[in-house]
GROMACS .gro file of C-alpha atoms in nm:
model
  186
    1MET     CA    1   0.703   0.936   1.779
    2ASP     CA    2   0.792   0.693   1.445
    3MET     CA    3   0.547   0.588   1.220
    4LEU     CA    4   0.585   0.189   1.151
    5VAL     CA    5   0.425   0.108   0.847
    6TYR     CA    6   0.446  -0.260   0.623
    7MET     CA    7   0.426  -0.320   0.292
    8PHE     CA    8   0.352  -0.701   0.247
    9LEU     CA    9   0.531  -0.826  -0.092
   10ALA     CA   10   0.419  -1.166  -0.148
   11GLU     CA   11   0.577  -1.399  -0.525
   12GLY     CA   12   0.434  -1.125  -0.864
   13PHE     CA   13   0.418  -0.841  -0.731
   14GLU     CA   14   0.420  -0.528  -0.947
   15GLU     CA   15   0.720  -0.393  -0.884
   16THR     CA   16   0.672  -0.028  -0.951
   17GLU     CA   17   0.428  -0.014  -0.745
   18ALA     CA   18   0.617  -0.133  -0.458
   19ILE     CA   19   0.968   0.055  -0.474
   20GLY     CA   20   0.818   0.394  -0.583
   21CYS     CA   21   0.577   0.411  -0.314
   22LEU     CA   22   0.834   0.306  -0.065
   23ASP     CA   23   1.072   0.519  -0.173
   24VAL     CA   24   0.865   0.830  -0.169
   25LEU     CA   25   0.775   0.729   0.202
   26ARG     CA   26   1.163   0.681   0.347
   27ARG     CA   27   1.273   1.003   0.213
   28ALA     CA   28   0.965   1.156   0.373
   29GLU     CA   29   1.109   0.974   0.715
   30ILE     CA   30   0.826   0.737   0.774
   31GLU     CA   31   0.985   0.394   0.901
   32ALA     CA   32   0.783   0.161   0.626
   33LEU     CA   33   0.966  -0.182   0.606
   34THR     CA   34   0.890  -0.491   0.308
   35VAL     CA   35   0.782  -0.781   0.445
   36GLY     CA   36   0.826  -1.075   0.301
   37VAL     CA   37   0.582  -1.305   0.278
   38GLY     CA   38   0.723  -1.668   0.226
   39GLY     CA   39   1.088  -1.593   0.228
   40LYS     CA   40   1.291  -1.320   0.200
   41GLU     CA   41   1.353  -1.261  -0.152
   42ILE     CA   42   1.069  -1.252  -0.370
   43LYS     CA   43   1.015  -1.145  -0.687
   44GLY     CA   44   0.780  -0.908  -0.905
   45SER     CA   45   0.536  -0.975  -1.212
   46HIS     CA   46   0.801  -0.880  -1.426
   47GLY     CA   47   1.065  -1.090  -1.276
   48ILE     CA   48   1.301  -0.872  -1.029
   49SER     CA   49   1.369  -0.957  -0.700
   50VAL     CA   50   1.380  -0.745  -0.359
   51VAL     CA   51   1.509  -0.862  -0.087
   52ALA     CA   52   1.271  -0.812   0.200
   53ASP     CA   53   1.393  -0.585   0.513
   54ILE     CA   54   1.120  -0.803   0.728
   55GLU     CA   55   1.016  -1.223   0.659
   56LEU     CA   56   0.631  -1.254   0.781
   57GLU     CA   57   0.688  -1.477   1.105
   58LYS     CA   58   0.854  -1.150   1.249
   59ILE     CA   59   0.577  -0.846   1.226
   60ASP     CA   60   0.458  -0.714   1.561
   61PHE     CA   61   0.076  -0.553   1.577
   62ASP     CA   62   0.193  -0.384   1.839
   63SER     CA   63   0.412  -0.157   1.667
   64LEU     CA   64   0.203  -0.144   1.408
   65ASP     CA   65   0.065   0.224   1.249
   66GLY     CA   66  -0.049   0.110   0.892
   67VAL     CA   67  -0.018  -0.122   0.568
   68ILE     CA   68   0.096  -0.134   0.188
   69LEU     CA   69  -0.055  -0.395  -0.022
   70PRO     CA   70   0.066  -0.336  -0.373
   71GLY     CA   71  -0.050  -0.522  -0.705
   72GLY     CA   72   0.038  -0.728  -0.931
   73MET     CA   73  -0.075  -1.089  -1.034
   74PRO     CA   74  -0.025  -1.323  -0.881
   75GLY     CA   75   0.117  -1.179  -0.631
   76THR     CA   76  -0.238  -0.934  -0.571
   77MET     CA   77  -0.410  -1.377  -0.518
   78ASN     CA   78  -0.053  -1.420  -0.324
   79LEU     CA   79  -0.158  -1.189  -0.020
   80GLN     CA   80  -0.500  -1.288  -0.064
   81ALA     CA   81  -0.411  -1.618   0.046
   82GLU     CA   82  -0.198  -1.565   0.287
   83GLU     CA   83  -0.325  -1.515   0.657
   84LYS     CA   84  -0.110  -1.340   0.802
   85VAL     CA   85  -0.144  -1.064   0.601
   86ILE     CA   86  -0.513  -1.026   0.609
   87GLU     CA   87  -0.519  -1.055   0.996
   88ALA     CA   88  -0.237  -0.779   0.978
   89VAL     CA   89  -0.458  -0.544   0.772
   90LYS     CA   90  -0.857  -0.673   0.951
   91HIS     CA   91  -0.559  -0.491   1.322
   92CYS     CA   92  -0.537  -0.155   1.092
   93ALA     CA   93  -0.854  -0.197   1.028
   94GLU     CA   94  -1.088  -0.201   1.348
   95ASN     CA   95  -0.752   0.048   1.471
   96GLY     CA   96  -0.822   0.327   1.299
   97LYS     CA   97  -0.458   0.237   1.170
   98LEU     CA   98  -0.387   0.332   0.772
   99VAL     CA   99  -0.515   0.012   0.520
  100ALA     CA  100  -0.390   0.135   0.175
  101ALA     CA  101  -0.365  -0.093  -0.099
  102ILE     CA  102  -0.363  -0.015  -0.557
  103CYS     CA  103  -0.422  -0.145  -0.802
  104ALA     CA  104  -0.545  -0.540  -0.814
  105ALA     CA  105  -0.559  -0.496  -0.430
  106PRO     CA  106  -0.773  -0.324  -0.323
  107MET     CA  107  -0.976  -0.529  -0.429
  108ILE     CA  108  -0.847  -0.736  -0.103
  109LEU     CA  109  -1.072  -0.490   0.083
  110GLY     CA  110  -1.336  -0.516  -0.082
  111LYS     CA  111  -1.333  -0.853   0.010
  112LEU     CA  112  -1.261  -0.815   0.370
  113GLY     CA  113  -1.607  -0.586   0.315
  114LEU     CA  114  -1.371  -0.295   0.422
  115LEU     CA  115  -1.456  -0.051   0.128
  116ASN     CA  116  -1.817  -0.044   0.221
  117GLY     CA  117  -1.981   0.347   0.193
  118LYS     CA  118  -1.645   0.478   0.117
  119ARG     CA  119  -1.420   0.609  -0.206
  120ALA     CA  120  -1.206   0.401  -0.319
  121THR     CA  121  -1.009   0.364  -0.711
  122CYS     CA  122  -0.849   0.024  -0.927
  123TYR     CA  123  -0.689  -0.101  -1.208
  124PRO     CA  124  -0.931  -0.096  -1.454
  125GLY     CA  125  -1.083  -0.402  -1.516
  126PHE     CA  126  -1.101  -0.465  -1.089
  127GLU     CA  127  -1.399  -0.245  -0.978
  128GLU     CA  128  -1.610  -0.539  -0.974
  129PHE     CA  129  -1.380  -0.655  -0.678
  130LEU     CA  130  -1.434  -0.328  -0.486
  131GLU     CA  131  -1.747  -0.404  -0.302
  132GLY     CA  132  -1.919  -0.186  -0.134
  133ALA     CA  133  -1.702   0.128  -0.275
  134GLU     CA  134  -1.777   0.435  -0.471
  135LEU     CA  135  -1.592   0.394  -0.771
  136ASP     CA  136  -1.410   0.689  -0.799
  137ASP     CA  137  -1.171   0.748  -1.082
  138SER     CA  138  -0.916   0.908  -0.954
  139LEU     CA  139  -0.482   0.768  -0.998
  140VAL     CA  140  -0.525   0.845  -0.636
  141SER     CA  141  -0.844   0.745  -0.397
  142ILE     CA  142  -0.799   0.823   0.006
  143ASP     CA  143  -1.162   0.832   0.250
  144GLY     CA  144  -1.034   0.759   0.597
  145ASN     CA  145  -0.783   0.530   0.679
  146ILE     CA  146  -0.799   0.438   0.338
  147VAL     CA  147  -0.548   0.476   0.027
  148THR     CA  148  -0.592   0.283  -0.288
  149GLY     CA  149  -0.431   0.333  -0.635
  150LYS     CA  150  -0.473   0.272  -0.948
  151GLY     CA  151  -0.184   0.127  -1.073
  152ALA     CA  152   0.247   0.155  -1.125
  153GLY     CA  153   0.185   0.533  -1.301
  154ALA     CA  154   0.037   0.625  -0.950
  155SER     CA  155   0.234   0.497  -0.691
  156MET     CA  156   0.455   0.780  -0.621
  157LEU     CA  157   0.129   1.008  -0.545
  158PHE     CA  158   0.021   0.683  -0.408
  159GLY     CA  159   0.305   0.705  -0.151
  160ALA     CA  160   0.314   1.029  -0.147
  161ARG     CA  161  -0.060   1.026  -0.023
  162ILE     CA  162   0.065   0.824   0.235
  163ALA     CA  163   0.296   0.988   0.287
  164ASP     CA  164   0.038   1.324   0.376
  165TRP     CA  165  -0.206   1.084   0.561
  166PHE     CA  166   0.041   1.050   0.863
  167LYS     CA  167   0.256   1.393   0.840
  168ALA     CA  168   0.102   1.697   0.647
  169GLY     CA  169   0.243   1.778   0.333
  170ALA     CA  170   0.505   1.543   0.347
  171GLY     CA  171   0.409   1.413   0.066
  172GLN     CA  172   0.400   1.726  -0.104
  173GLU     CA  173   0.724   1.848  -0.037
  174VAL     CA  174   0.845   1.507  -0.118
  175LEU     CA  175   0.740   1.505  -0.490
  176TYR     CA  176   0.827   1.855  -0.502
  177MET     CA  177   1.169   1.751  -0.403
  178MET     CA  178   1.197   1.521  -0.710
  179GLN     CA  179   1.062   1.728  -0.939
  180HIS     CA  180   0.732   1.511  -0.966
  181PRO     CA  181   0.524   1.622  -1.292
  182HIS     CA  182   0.176   1.614  -1.065
  183ILE     CA  183   0.313   1.795  -0.796
  184SER     CA  184  -0.040   1.988  -0.837
  185SER     CA  185  -0.274   1.745  -0.856
  186LEU     CA  186  -0.265   1.711  -0.420
   0.00000   0.00000   0.00000
């Protein structure tokens, strides 16, 4: 059975966090679609534009197995301000589906109360926004259905942990094939 994951891209998203993670997931044969928040073409925080697979209005909660929130500024704030993104995050959390966020984006999970009693990591300086979380200094932290990542440099490990959440060992295999230097940290 195919897994469907939405990666939400809002104006000002961190490009490496999105693309690095997305590449690993697709190599692991996880159906990961980018969702444009505010249009089909979204400009990242470093001026790189990405054409999303679908626009926000096209998302389907019935077939959804998880959500991914890349960080970056003002991308994180733009995701947090979009009610349909928050609705998708809550839907996944309430149904035991994957909820993943990296860099500044875990602050969205903290604000929603989804990190209470959960281990989580984030970009240094955003820890105060991880309300109720047990702070973890790892590059990637996983606690149940919540996966959080530290920042752009952890994007491939973040993608691998997400892939492993769906298919045991799939992410490790992809990193090995890609010759990633941190394969032993998974």
